[in-house]
């Protein structure tokens, strides 16, 4: 029986060594000890990265612009969710804050995550 010693990732050196081992195991066949090792090491790396390299949620306005690009929307397409053409322009240029109603509407209609839309962001006054 093949045994592998798996240890926690405590520092950058452990992290790099684990990434190297994962690379060696990338072709592992499912239901083998090597595949199980790959699965465990991947979980350890994910936990280490979440703790040491957190990814901040995007700015709400950037998220709206990204969704517009994904869906091929123009500013005028946001009028039903934000209000007038001038409000849309003010929102997208960071001159006006999103209201609770706008956030709810953008979340429900364009499926932009609520946790992204409620993030604070700077206004250009």
Coordinates of C-alpha atoms in Angstrom, one line a residue:
X1 CA 0.0 0.0 0.0
X2 CA 1.3 3.4 -1.0
X3 CA 1.1 6.1 1.7
X4 CA 1.8 9.8 1.3
X5 CA 2.4 12.2 4.1
X6 CA 0.2 15.3 3.7
X7 CA 0.9 18.2 5.9
X8 CA -0.7 21.7 6.4
X9 CA 0.5 24.6 4.3
X10 CA 2.0 27.0 6.9
X11 CA 4.1 29.3 4.8
X12 CA 5.1 30.3 1.3
X13 CA 7.7 27.5 0.9
X14 CA 5.1 24.9 1.9
X15 CA 2.7 26.5 -0.6
X16 CA 5.2 26.4 -3.5
X17 CA 6.1 22.8 -2.7
X18 CA 2.4 21.8 -2.7
X19 CA 1.9 23.5 -6.0
X20 CA 4.8 21.6 -7.5
X21 CA 3.3 18.3 -6.2
X22 CA -0.1 19.2 -7.6
X23 CA 1.5 19.8 -11.0
X24 CA 3.1 16.3 -10.8
X25 CA -0.3 14.8 -10.0
X26 CA -2.4 16.5 -12.6
X27 CA -2.7 13.4 -14.8
X28 CA -3.8 11.2 -11.9
X29 CA -6.5 8.7 -12.7
X30 CA -9.7 8.9 -10.6
X31 CA -10.1 6.4 -7.7
X32 CA -6.3 6.0 -7.2
X33 CA -4.2 7.1 -4.2
X34 CA -2.6 9.7 -6.4
X35 CA -6.0 11.2 -7.3
X36 CA -7.0 11.3 -3.7
X37 CA -3.7 13.1 -2.9
X38 CA -4.4 15.6 -5.6
X39 CA -7.9 16.2 -4.2
X40 CA -6.6 16.8 -0.7
X41 CA -3.7 19.0 -1.8
X42 CA -6.0 21.1 -4.0
X43 CA -8.3 21.7 -1.0
X44 CA -5.3 22.7 1.2
X45 CA -4.1 25.2 -1.5
X46 CA -7.6 26.7 -1.8
X47 CA -7.8 27.3 1.9
X48 CA -4.3 28.8 2.0
X49 CA -5.0 31.1 -1.0
X50 CA -8.3 32.3 0.6
X51 CA -6.5 33.2 3.8
X52 CA -3.3 34.7 2.3
X53 CA -4.5 36.0 -1.1
X54 CA -8.1 37.1 -0.7
X55 CA -9.9 38.5 -3.7
X56 CA -11.9 41.7 -2.9
X57 CA -15.3 41.8 -4.4
X58 CA -15.5 44.1 -7.5
X59 CA -16.7 47.7 -7.3
X60 CA -20.5 47.8 -7.9
X61 CA -20.2 50.1 -10.9
X62 CA -17.5 47.9 -12.5
X63 CA -19.8 44.9 -12.0
X64 CA -22.7 46.7 -13.7
X65 CA -20.5 47.7 -16.6
X66 CA -19.1 44.1 -16.9
X67 CA -22.7 42.7 -16.9
X68 CA -23.7 45.3 -19.6
X69 CA -20.7 44.1 -21.7
X70 CA -21.7 40.4 -21.2
X71 CA -25.3 41.0 -22.2
X72 CA -24.5 43.6 -25.0
X73 CA -26.5 46.3 -23.2
X74 CA -26.3 50.1 -23.8
X75 CA -26.7 52.7 -21.1
X76 CA -30.3 53.2 -22.2
X77 CA -31.1 49.6 -21.5
X78 CA -30.5 50.3 -17.8
X79 CA -33.3 52.9 -17.6
X80 CA -35.9 50.4 -16.4
X81 CA -33.7 49.4 -13.5
X82 CA -32.2 52.7 -12.5
X83 CA -34.6 55.4 -13.7
X84 CA -33.9 58.2 -16.2
X85 CA -31.2 58.4 -18.8
X86 CA -29.4 61.1 -16.6
X87 CA -29.6 58.9 -13.5
X88 CA -28.0 56.0 -15.5
X89 CA -25.2 58.3 -16.7
X90 CA -24.6 59.6 -13.1
X91 CA -24.5 56.1 -11.7
X92 CA -22.1 54.8 -14.3
X93 CA -19.8 57.8 -13.9
X94 CA -19.8 57.5 -10.1
X95 CA -21.6 60.8 -9.5
X96 CA -24.6 59.2 -7.8
X97 CA -24.9 56.3 -5.4
X98 CA -27.1 53.3 -6.1
X99 CA -30.4 53.4 -4.1
X100 CA -31.8 50.3 -2.4
X101 CA -34.4 50.1 -5.2
X102 CA -31.8 50.3 -7.9
X103 CA -29.7 47.6 -6.2
X104 CA -32.8 45.3 -5.8
X105 CA -33.8 45.9 -9.4
X106 CA -30.3 45.3 -10.9
X107 CA -29.9 42.2 -8.7
X108 CA -33.2 40.7 -9.7
X109 CA -33.2 41.7 -13.4
X110 CA -29.5 41.3 -14.4
X111 CA -28.5 38.7 -11.8
X112 CA -25.7 40.8 -10.4
X113 CA -24.8 39.4 -6.9
X114 CA -26.3 41.4 -4.1
X115 CA -23.1 41.2 -2.1
X116 CA -21.3 43.0 -5.0
X117 CA -24.0 45.7 -5.4
X118 CA -24.1 46.7 -1.7
X119 CA -20.3 47.3 -1.5
X120 CA -19.3 50.8 -0.7
X121 CA -17.6 52.7 -3.5
X122 CA -16.2 56.3 -3.9
X123 CA -18.3 58.9 -5.6
X124 CA -16.8 61.6 -8.0
X125 CA -18.4 64.8 -6.8

